[in-house]
Short mmCIF file of C-alpha atoms in Angstrom, two decimals:
data_model
loop_
_atom_site.label_atom_id
_atom_site.label_comp_id
_atom_site.label_asym_id
_atom_site.label_seq_id
_atom_site.Cartn_x
_atom_site.Cartn_y
_atom_site.Cartn_z
CA MET A 1026 -6.66 107.52 46.11
CA SER A 1027 -6.90 104.10 44.89
CA ALA A 1028 -4.73 102.93 42.11
CA PHE A 1029 -7.68 101.25 40.44
CA THR A 1030 -10.45 103.27 38.93
CA ASN A 1031 -13.96 101.83 38.77
CA PRO A 1032 -13.06 98.33 39.75
CA ALA A 1033 -15.32 95.64 38.24
CA PRO A 1034 -17.29 93.52 40.60
CA SER A 1035 -15.98 89.96 41.25
CA PRO A 1036 -17.42 87.58 38.69
CA VAL A 1037 -19.55 84.71 39.86
CA GLN A 1038 -17.90 81.29 39.50
CA GLN A 1039 -19.41 79.65 36.34
CA PRO A 1040 -18.89 76.06 34.98
CA GLU A 1041 -16.34 75.64 32.24
CA ARG A 1042 -17.89 75.96 28.75
CA LEU A 1043 -16.65 75.55 25.23
CA ALA A 1044 -15.47 78.68 23.66
CA PRO A 1045 -18.11 80.12 21.39
CA VAL A 1046 -17.49 80.03 17.70
CA VAL A 1047 -17.03 83.48 16.35
CA LEU A 1048 -19.29 83.87 13.35
CA PRO A 1049 -18.46 86.26 10.64
CA PRO A 1050 -20.35 89.45 10.75
CA SER A 1051 -23.72 89.14 9.21
CA PRO A 1052 -23.88 90.63 5.82
CA LYS A 1053 -25.95 93.58 5.45
CA GLY A 1054 -28.83 93.95 3.17
CA GLY A 1055 -28.94 91.80 -0.07
CA SER A 1056 -25.58 89.96 0.65
CA ALA A 1057 -27.15 87.51 3.21
CA TRP A 1058 -27.76 84.80 0.71
CA LYS A 1059 -24.07 84.82 -0.25
CA GLY A 1060 -23.12 83.85 3.28
CA TRP A 1061 -25.48 80.95 3.29
CA LEU A 1062 -24.14 79.80 -0.08
CA ILE A 1063 -20.58 79.84 1.22
CA ALA A 1064 -21.61 77.85 4.28
CA ALA A 1065 -23.35 75.27 2.05
CA LEU A 1066 -20.27 74.95 -0.12
CA VAL A 1067 -18.09 74.42 2.92
CA ALA A 1068 -20.46 71.72 4.17
CA VAL A 1069 -20.52 69.96 0.78
CA GLY A 1070 -16.71 70.08 0.61
CA ALA A 1071 -16.45 68.59 4.07
CA TRP A 1072 -18.88 65.78 3.12
CA ALA A 1073 -17.07 65.12 -0.15
CA GLY A 1074 -13.74 65.02 1.65
CA TYR A 1075 -15.17 62.48 4.06
CA GLU A 1076 -16.74 60.32 1.38
CA PHE A 1077 -13.94 60.40 -1.16
CA GLY A 1078 -10.95 60.79 1.10
CA TYR A 1079 -11.50 59.06 4.35
CA LYS A 1080 -13.63 56.23 2.99
CA ARG A 1081 -11.31 55.76 0.08
CA SER A 1082 -8.33 55.46 2.39
CA ILE A 1083 -10.29 52.95 4.44
CA ALA A 1084 -11.14 50.99 1.27
CA GLN A 1085 -7.51 51.09 0.16
CA LYS A 1086 -6.34 49.85 3.53
CA SER A 1087 -9.00 47.10 3.42
CA ALA A 1088 -7.97 46.11 -0.11
CA GLN A 1089 -4.33 46.05 0.89
CA THR A 1090 -5.23 43.89 3.87
CA SER A 1091 -7.23 41.51 1.59
CA ILE A 1092 -4.36 41.28 -0.91
CA ALA A 1093 -1.94 40.55 1.90
CA ALA A 1094 -4.17 37.70 3.09
CA ILE A 1095 -4.00 35.92 -0.30
CA PRO A 1096 -1.12 33.40 -0.40
CA VAL A 1097 1.52 34.15 -3.01
CA VAL A 1098 4.57 32.31 -4.26
CA LYS A 1099 7.59 33.30 -6.24
CA ALA A 1100 8.50 31.81 -9.56
CA THR A 1101 11.74 29.93 -9.06
CA GLN A 1102 14.48 28.50 -11.21
CA GLY A 1103 15.33 24.82 -11.19
CA LYS A 1104 15.04 21.47 -12.92
CA LEU A 1105 11.65 19.81 -13.19
CA GLU A 1106 11.50 16.00 -13.22
CA VAL A 1107 8.55 13.81 -14.13
CA ARG A 1108 8.73 10.50 -12.30
CA ALA A 1109 6.48 7.47 -12.06
CA ARG A 1110 6.53 5.16 -9.06
CA ILE A 1111 6.15 1.45 -9.62
CA SER A 1112 6.30 -1.26 -6.98
CA GLY A 1113 7.55 -4.82 -7.08
CA SER A 1114 9.95 -7.23 -5.39
CA SER A 1115 13.68 -7.80 -5.61
CA ALA A 1116 15.17 -10.72 -7.52
CA ALA A 1117 18.48 -11.80 -8.99
CA ARG A 1118 19.34 -11.86 -12.69
CA GLU A 1119 22.04 -14.48 -12.11
CA TYR A 1120 21.18 -17.31 -9.75
CA ALA A 1121 21.27 -21.09 -9.38
CA ASN A 1122 18.37 -23.04 -7.93
CA VAL A 1123 19.19 -25.79 -5.48
CA THR A 1124 16.68 -28.64 -5.59
CA ALA A 1125 16.44 -32.03 -3.98
CA PRO A 1126 17.81 -34.68 -6.38
CA MET A 1127 15.52 -36.93 -8.36
CA ILE A 1128 16.18 -40.48 -7.19
CA ARG A 1129 16.82 -42.76 -10.17
CA GLY A 1130 16.26 -46.02 -8.35
CA PRO A 1131 12.88 -47.70 -7.86
CA GLU A 1132 12.67 -46.09 -4.41
CA GLY A 1133 12.60 -42.59 -5.89
CA ASN A 1134 9.34 -41.44 -4.30
CA ARG A 1135 10.48 -41.46 -0.71
CA PRO A 1136 11.33 -38.13 1.02
CA MET A 1137 14.89 -37.20 1.90
CA VAL A 1138 16.19 -35.72 5.14
CA LEU A 1139 18.53 -32.73 5.10
CA LEU A 1140 21.54 -33.40 7.34
CA LYS A 1141 23.47 -30.23 6.58
CA LEU A 1142 22.75 -26.78 5.15
CA ALA A 1143 25.01 -23.85 4.39
CA PRO A 1144 24.05 -20.85 6.58
CA SER A 1145 21.52 -18.52 5.02
CA GLY A 1146 23.08 -15.23 3.96
CA SER A 1147 26.60 -16.65 3.75
CA MET A 1148 28.81 -16.19 0.70
CA VAL A 1149 29.98 -19.38 -1.00
CA LYS A 1150 32.39 -20.17 -3.80
CA LYS A 1151 31.71 -22.39 -6.76
CA GLY A 1152 32.07 -26.04 -5.74
CA GLU A 1153 31.52 -25.53 -2.01
CA LEU A 1154 29.15 -27.87 -0.18
CA LEU A 1155 25.66 -26.37 0.17
CA ALA A 1156 23.58 -29.25 1.50
CA ALA A 1157 23.92 -32.91 2.46
CA ILE A 1158 21.08 -35.45 2.43
CA ASP A 1159 20.84 -38.52 4.60
CA GLY A 1160 21.74 -41.47 2.38
CA GLN A 1161 22.18 -44.27 4.93
CA SER A 1162 19.17 -46.24 3.76
CA VAL A 1163 20.34 -45.97 0.16
CA GLN A 1164 23.82 -47.04 1.20
CA ASP A 1165 22.37 -50.13 2.91
CA HIS A 1166 20.44 -50.92 -0.24
CA ILE A 1167 23.62 -50.49 -2.27
CA ASP A 1168 25.31 -53.13 -0.13
CA ASP A 1169 22.48 -55.55 -0.95
CA VAL A 1170 22.64 -54.75 -4.64
CA LYS A 1171 26.40 -55.35 -4.61
CA ASP A 1172 25.74 -58.89 -3.43
CA TYR A 1173 23.31 -59.37 -6.34
CA VAL A 1174 25.90 -58.05 -8.77
CA GLU A 1175 28.61 -60.35 -7.43
CA SER A 1176 26.26 -63.33 -7.47
CA ALA A 1177 25.16 -62.62 -11.04
CA GLU A 1178 28.76 -62.25 -12.14
CA ALA A 1179 29.64 -65.57 -10.51
CA ASP A 1180 26.69 -67.24 -12.26
CA VAL A 1181 27.92 -66.00 -15.61
CA ARG A 1182 31.44 -67.30 -15.00
CA LYS A 1183 30.16 -70.67 -13.73
CA ARG A 1184 27.73 -71.16 -16.59
CA LYS A 1185 30.34 -70.21 -19.14
CA ALA A 1186 32.66 -72.87 -17.71
CA GLU A 1187 29.89 -75.49 -17.78
CA LEU A 1188 28.89 -74.69 -21.32
CA GLU A 1189 32.50 -74.75 -22.40
CA ILE A 1190 32.77 -78.32 -21.10
CA ASP A 1191 29.58 -79.29 -22.91
CA TRP A 1192 30.95 -77.70 -26.05
CA LYS A 1193 34.18 -79.68 -25.81
CA ASN A 1194 32.24 -82.92 -25.30
CA MET A 1195 30.10 -82.19 -28.32
CA GLN A 1196 33.16 -81.47 -30.38
CA LEU A 1197 34.61 -84.81 -29.29
CA THR A 1198 31.39 -86.63 -30.17
CA LEU A 1199 31.40 -84.97 -33.55
CA ALA A 1200 34.99 -86.08 -34.12
CA VAL A 1201 34.07 -89.67 -33.22
CA ALA A 1202 31.13 -89.53 -35.65
CA LYS A 1203 33.46 -88.23 -38.34
CA SER A 1204 35.83 -91.12 -37.70
CA ASP A 1205 32.96 -93.60 -37.90
CA LEU A 1206 31.89 -92.05 -41.20
CA ASP A 1207 35.38 -92.30 -42.65
CA LYS A 1208 35.68 -95.96 -41.55
CA ALA A 1209 32.28 -96.83 -43.06
CA ARG A 1210 33.27 -95.22 -46.34
CA LEU A 1211 36.56 -97.21 -46.41
CA ASP A 1212 34.69 -100.43 -45.69
CA ALA A 1213 32.30 -99.69 -48.51
CA LYS A 1214 35.14 -99.42 -51.01
CA ALA A 1215 35.97 -103.13 -50.45
CA ALA A 1216 32.46 -104.21 -51.38
CA GLU A 1217 33.64 -105.90 -54.60
CA VAL A 1218 35.08 -108.82 -52.69
CA ARG A 1219 32.04 -109.06 -50.48
CA THR A 1220 28.82 -110.86 -50.94
CA GLU A 1221 25.70 -109.03 -51.96
CA VAL A 1222 24.37 -109.04 -48.45
CA GLU A 1223 27.62 -107.73 -47.01
CA ARG A 1224 27.76 -105.01 -49.63
CA MET A 1225 24.26 -103.89 -48.67
CA ILE A 1226 25.18 -103.92 -44.98
CA LEU A 1227 28.32 -101.85 -45.61
CA GLN A 1228 26.32 -99.40 -47.71
CA LEU A 1229 23.75 -99.05 -44.95
CA ASN A 1230 26.50 -98.52 -42.34
CA SER A 1231 28.06 -95.80 -44.48
CA GLU A 1232 24.76 -93.99 -44.95
CA GLU A 1233 23.95 -94.31 -41.26
CA ALA A 1234 27.35 -92.87 -40.25
CA GLU A 1235 26.91 -90.00 -42.69
CA ALA A 1236 23.42 -89.19 -41.40
CA ARG A 1237 24.65 -89.30 -37.81
CA HIS A 1238 27.55 -86.99 -38.67
CA LYS A 1239 25.24 -84.47 -40.32
CA GLN A 1240 22.90 -84.62 -37.36
CA LEU A 1241 25.75 -83.93 -34.94
CA GLN A 1242 26.93 -81.02 -37.10
CA SER A 1243 23.45 -79.53 -36.98
CA ASP A 1244 23.26 -80.09 -33.23
CA VAL A 1245 26.63 -78.38 -32.76
CA GLU A 1246 25.40 -75.22 -34.52
CA ASN A 1247 22.12 -75.12 -32.57
CA THR A 1248 23.89 -75.87 -29.31
CA ARG A 1249 26.28 -73.02 -29.91
CA LYS A 1250 23.37 -70.61 -30.40
CA ARG A 1251 21.57 -71.99 -27.34
CA GLN A 1252 24.63 -71.64 -25.17
CA ALA A 1253 25.24 -68.05 -26.40
CA ALA A 1254 21.62 -67.14 -25.61
CA GLU A 1255 21.86 -68.67 -22.15
CA ILE A 1256 25.08 -66.81 -21.44
CA ARG A 1257 23.49 -63.60 -22.72
CA ILE A 1258 20.53 -64.02 -20.37
CA LEU A 1259 22.87 -64.36 -17.44
CA GLU A 1260 24.90 -61.39 -18.61
CA LEU A 1261 21.74 -59.25 -18.92
CA THR A 1262 20.81 -60.14 -15.36
CA TRP A 1263 24.29 -59.16 -14.29
CA GLU A 1264 24.12 -55.87 -16.22
CA ARG A 1265 20.70 -55.08 -14.76
CA HIS A 1266 22.07 -55.41 -11.24
CA LYS A 1267 25.09 -53.32 -12.22
CA ARG A 1268 22.86 -50.53 -13.61
CA HIS A 1269 20.81 -50.70 -10.43
CA LEU A 1270 23.98 -50.30 -8.42
CA ASP A 1271 25.21 -47.44 -10.62
CA ARG A 1272 21.90 -45.57 -10.21
CA HIS A 1273 22.12 -45.72 -6.46
CA ALA A 1274 25.79 -44.79 -6.52
CA ASN A 1275 24.86 -41.77 -8.60
CA ASP A 1276 22.10 -40.92 -6.09
CA ILE A 1277 24.57 -41.09 -3.23
CA ALA A 1278 26.89 -38.72 -5.08
CA ARG A 1279 24.02 -36.29 -5.70
CA PHE A 1280 23.09 -36.31 -2.00
CA SER A 1281 26.04 -33.95 -1.56
CA ILE A 1282 24.97 -30.72 -3.30
CA HIS A 1283 27.66 -28.21 -4.27
CA ALA A 1284 27.42 -24.59 -5.41
CA ALA A 1285 27.20 -24.08 -9.16
CA ILE A 1286 28.25 -20.40 -8.99
CA ASP A 1287 29.79 -17.93 -6.58
CA GLY A 1288 27.13 -16.09 -4.65
CA LEU A 1289 24.88 -15.57 -1.65
CA VAL A 1290 22.97 -18.42 -0.02
CA VAL A 1291 19.23 -17.73 0.23
CA TYR A 1292 16.78 -20.19 1.78
CA GLN A 1293 13.38 -20.69 0.18
CA SER A 1294 10.14 -21.06 2.07
CA MET A 1295 8.28 -24.33 2.40
CA TRP A 1296 4.80 -25.21 3.55
CA SER A 1297 4.51 -26.33 7.15
CA GLY A 1298 1.45 -27.48 9.03
CA SER A 1299 0.59 -23.94 10.20
CA GLY A 1300 1.95 -21.87 7.31
CA MET A 1301 5.03 -20.98 5.30
CA ARG A 1302 8.49 -21.10 6.87
CA GLN A 1303 12.10 -21.33 5.78
CA ILE A 1304 13.79 -24.68 5.32
CA GLU A 1305 15.79 -26.01 8.26
CA THR A 1306 18.23 -28.81 8.97
CA GLY A 1307 16.35 -32.03 9.59
CA ASP A 1308 13.44 -31.19 7.28
CA GLN A 1309 12.25 -33.66 4.70
CA VAL A 1310 12.29 -32.64 1.06
CA ALA A 1311 10.66 -34.38 -1.86
CA PRO A 1312 12.59 -35.23 -5.03
CA GLY A 1313 12.80 -32.18 -7.26
CA GLN A 1314 11.69 -29.74 -4.53
CA PRO A 1315 13.59 -26.39 -4.56
CA PHE A 1316 14.77 -25.36 -1.12
CA MET A 1317 17.67 -22.97 -1.70
CA LYS A 1318 19.14 -20.43 -4.11
CA VAL A 1319 22.61 -19.13 -4.74
CA VAL A 1320 22.32 -15.61 -6.13
CA ASN A 1321 24.87 -13.19 -7.49
CA PRO A 1322 24.53 -10.03 -5.31
CA SER A 1323 25.91 -7.83 -8.07
CA SER A 1324 23.05 -8.77 -10.41
CA MET A 1325 20.04 -7.76 -8.32
CA MET A 1326 16.96 -6.23 -9.92
CA LEU A 1327 13.42 -5.14 -9.11
CA GLU A 1328 10.64 -7.01 -10.87
CA ALA A 1329 7.57 -4.80 -11.30
CA LYS A 1330 4.55 -4.29 -13.52
CA ILE A 1331 3.10 -1.24 -15.27
CA ASN A 1332 -0.33 -0.73 -16.75
CA GLN A 1333 -0.40 -1.24 -20.49
CA ALA A 1334 -1.96 2.23 -20.94
CA GLU A 1335 1.23 3.83 -19.55
CA SER A 1336 3.76 1.47 -21.10
CA ASP A 1337 4.69 3.90 -23.90
CA ARG A 1338 6.13 6.33 -21.30
CA PHE A 1339 8.76 3.85 -20.21
CA LYS A 1340 11.96 3.32 -22.19
CA LEU A 1341 15.10 1.24 -21.81
CA ASN A 1342 17.94 2.79 -19.78
CA GLN A 1343 15.66 5.27 -17.99
CA ASN A 1344 17.15 6.11 -14.58
CA ALA A 1345 15.33 5.28 -11.37
CA GLU A 1346 15.64 5.74 -7.61
CA MET A 1347 15.11 2.44 -5.81
CA ARG A 1348 13.74 2.02 -2.30
CA LEU A 1349 13.15 -1.06 -0.18
CA ASP A 1350 10.40 -1.33 2.40
CA ALA A 1351 12.64 -3.30 4.76
CA PHE A 1352 15.29 -0.53 4.96
CA ASN A 1353 13.81 2.89 5.60
CA GLY A 1354 15.86 5.71 4.12
CA LEU A 1355 17.92 3.50 1.81
CA VAL A 1356 17.91 4.94 -1.72
CA LEU A 1357 19.76 3.13 -4.51
CA LYS A 1358 20.32 4.06 -8.14
CA GLY A 1359 19.10 1.90 -10.99
CA HIS A 1360 17.94 1.81 -14.61
CA ILE A 1361 15.40 -0.06 -16.71
CA PHE A 1362 17.00 -2.89 -18.68
CA SER A 1363 13.98 -4.96 -19.72
CA ILE A 1364 10.38 -4.18 -20.75
CA GLY A 1365 7.96 -6.94 -21.65
CA ALA A 1366 6.62 -7.10 -25.19
CA ILE A 1367 3.23 -8.59 -24.28
CA ALA A 1368 0.83 -7.50 -21.55
CA ALA A 1369 -0.27 -10.30 -19.23
CA GLY A 1370 -3.54 -10.56 -17.34
CA GLY A 1371 -4.06 -11.14 -13.65
CA MET A 1372 -5.72 -14.03 -11.92
CA ARG A 1373 -9.43 -14.41 -11.24
CA GLN A 1374 -10.92 -10.99 -10.44
CA ASN A 1375 -7.96 -9.16 -12.04
CA PHE A 1376 -8.06 -11.23 -15.21
CA PHE A 1377 -9.13 -8.29 -17.40
CA ILE A 1378 -6.36 -5.99 -16.13
CA ARG A 1379 -3.36 -6.16 -18.44
CA ASN A 1380 0.09 -5.28 -17.12
CA VAL A 1381 3.48 -5.18 -18.78
CA PRO A 1382 6.43 -6.64 -16.83
CA VAL A 1383 9.36 -4.29 -16.23
CA ARG A 1384 12.75 -5.13 -14.76
CA ILE A 1385 14.95 -2.48 -13.17
CA SER A 1386 18.58 -3.22 -12.42
CA PHE A 1387 20.34 -1.98 -9.27
CA ASP A 1388 23.43 -0.03 -10.29
CA THR A 1389 25.01 -0.25 -6.84
CA VAL A 1390 25.87 -3.36 -4.83
CA GLU A 1391 24.24 -3.39 -1.40
CA HIS A 1392 25.12 -6.22 0.99
CA ARG A 1393 21.65 -6.09 2.56
CA LEU A 1394 19.93 -6.59 -0.78
CA ILE A 1395 18.49 -10.12 -1.07
CA PRO A 1396 15.70 -11.61 -3.20
CA ASP A 1397 11.98 -11.36 -2.38
CA LEU A 1398 12.12 -7.93 -0.70
CA SER A 1399 9.25 -5.59 -1.49
CA GLY A 1400 10.25 -2.20 -2.84
CA SER A 1401 9.55 0.58 -5.31
CA ALA A 1402 11.28 2.55 -8.04
CA ASP A 1403 10.77 6.19 -9.02
CA VAL A 1404 11.48 6.09 -12.74
CA LEU A 1405 12.61 9.35 -14.37
CA LEU A 1406 10.35 9.72 -17.42
CA GLU A 1407 11.19 13.31 -18.50
CA SER A 1408 13.14 16.33 -17.23
CA SER A 1409 13.50 20.00 -18.09
CA GLU A 1410 16.59 22.17 -18.39
CA ASP A 1411 18.47 23.02 -15.21
CA LYS A 1412 17.37 26.69 -14.97
CA ALA A 1413 13.76 26.50 -16.05
CA VAL A 1414 11.15 28.85 -14.52
CA LEU A 1415 8.98 26.80 -12.18
CA VAL A 1416 5.65 27.59 -10.53
CA PRO A 1417 3.24 25.47 -8.51
CA LEU A 1418 0.72 23.66 -10.64
CA GLY A 1419 -2.15 25.12 -8.62
CA ALA A 1420 -1.15 28.64 -9.69
CA VAL A 1421 -1.77 27.87 -13.37
CA MET A 1422 -5.26 28.09 -14.85
CA ASP A 1423 -6.05 26.58 -18.25
CA GLU A 1424 -8.84 28.26 -20.19
CA GLU A 1425 -9.78 27.52 -23.81
CA GLY A 1426 -6.40 26.05 -24.62
CA LYS A 1427 -4.44 28.87 -22.98
CA SER A 1428 -2.67 29.09 -19.62
CA PHE A 1429 -2.85 32.02 -17.19
CA VAL A 1430 -1.34 33.08 -13.86
CA GLN A 1431 -2.22 35.99 -11.56
CA VAL A 1432 0.83 38.22 -11.05
CA LYS A 1433 0.93 40.39 -7.93
CA THR A 1434 1.08 44.18 -8.54
CA ALA A 1435 0.80 47.26 -6.37
CA GLN A 1436 -2.91 47.50 -7.16
CA GLY A 1437 -3.66 43.77 -6.74
CA PHE A 1438 -3.35 40.75 -9.05
CA ALA A 1439 -3.17 40.97 -12.82
CA LYS A 1440 -4.15 38.06 -15.06
CA VAL A 1441 -1.23 37.23 -17.36
CA GLU A 1442 -1.12 34.68 -20.15
CA VAL A 1443 1.86 32.33 -20.06
CA LYS A 1444 3.14 29.43 -22.11
CA THR A 1445 3.72 26.28 -20.11
CA GLY A 1446 6.07 23.40 -20.78
CA LEU A 1447 6.69 20.19 -18.88
CA ARG A 1448 4.44 19.43 -15.93
CA ASN A 1449 4.43 16.95 -13.09
CA ASP A 1450 2.06 16.40 -10.20
CA THR A 1451 3.17 19.53 -8.29
CA HIS A 1452 4.86 22.05 -10.62
CA ALA A 1453 4.87 23.35 -14.17
CA VAL A 1454 7.57 24.88 -16.34
CA ILE A 1455 6.82 28.41 -17.64
CA ALA A 1456 8.36 28.67 -21.09
CA SER A 1457 7.40 32.35 -21.58
CA GLY A 1458 5.30 35.11 -20.03
CA LEU A 1459 6.80 35.02 -16.53
CA GLU A 1460 10.24 35.61 -15.07
CA SER A 1461 11.94 34.07 -12.11
CA GLY A 1462 11.34 35.96 -8.87
CA GLN A 1463 7.92 37.37 -9.78
CA GLU A 1464 5.22 36.83 -7.19
CA ILE A 1465 2.02 35.12 -8.30
CA ARG A 1466 -1.10 33.94 -6.58
CA ALA A 1467 -0.56 30.49 -5.13
CA ASN A 1468 -4.10 29.28 -5.82
CA TYR A 1469 -5.60 30.60 -9.03
#
């Protein structure tokens, strides 16, 4: 007997199918509608779960992704500075101009040749030789003028001797006339023993001698004046030649130019046929032409201009950071020491633009600092406290006289009113309404 009773026939191989869903037993009688109601409620719950659960999670994830894409910054602590940049050129407060001498002689219009120049950029002491001018032609002229002076002096001595002889002769003639007068007067006293005719002759001789004596006395006085005038004319000629000689001697002395102060030698530019260039040995300079400066390196400054509309923001002793275009990366400290009182206009097309001159002193001595270098100065106009709350200026929105920022929260960004303080071109100080470290929207 087989161990299996009524064995089932072998099933036919069927394709794999999903397992059928077992439905609850159908209600009997009047309870059928309850089953359909339960099924409807299940379907509505599933739809509601999808709409309010799944979609909401998707929306939250999308919102979180959108919030994450918005750039944010943190409020920081620091010191805010408001600076203004002005440009200008370097110059020296203490300097001495070196100019070609003005020739005092009648040949003063001719140019002068520079034979020697102190090296540009070298340091010199007061009294050192800076430049020498060729004075050979003047020296030759001086030799000629010396001959004129000596000749004029000899003429004065010679004429004085001649006039002295004439004066002695006139004195002798006057003495002879006085003797003749005295003799005629003595002869006239003996007229009593003379005849009438002899008395008349003696009287006439006495009167004639007296008249001749008076005439010689008058001639002596006039001759003395004439001789003095003649001598004076010769002396004036002599003095004129001497003054001429002294002028040229003074010119020769001034052809050697010495430093008036201790300082740095700086050449000035001069016009050449093709443009401007620095002075060189062998160049010709006109009388009174400046060709060199001696500057005090410890007294350098930056000469600049500011618009008159902004002049009230600048004050004396404001600190500044100085930069020079010729030396990249060089930053020097300085301060304002002079502000112009009157605004000056420009030239031609800029005539109606009024600027106020400002001078900024370099506080540090830099050996590379020379005049006429272009540069700029960042002047510190205002500053905040050291630990002020700072935010980017783009994160602050001004509306109806109030300031707002958008602070980042877990749900997004919240609009918060803040009170701002000092501002510059990039940041603003938050006086109240925001703390350091809080994240805010970078662009409002």
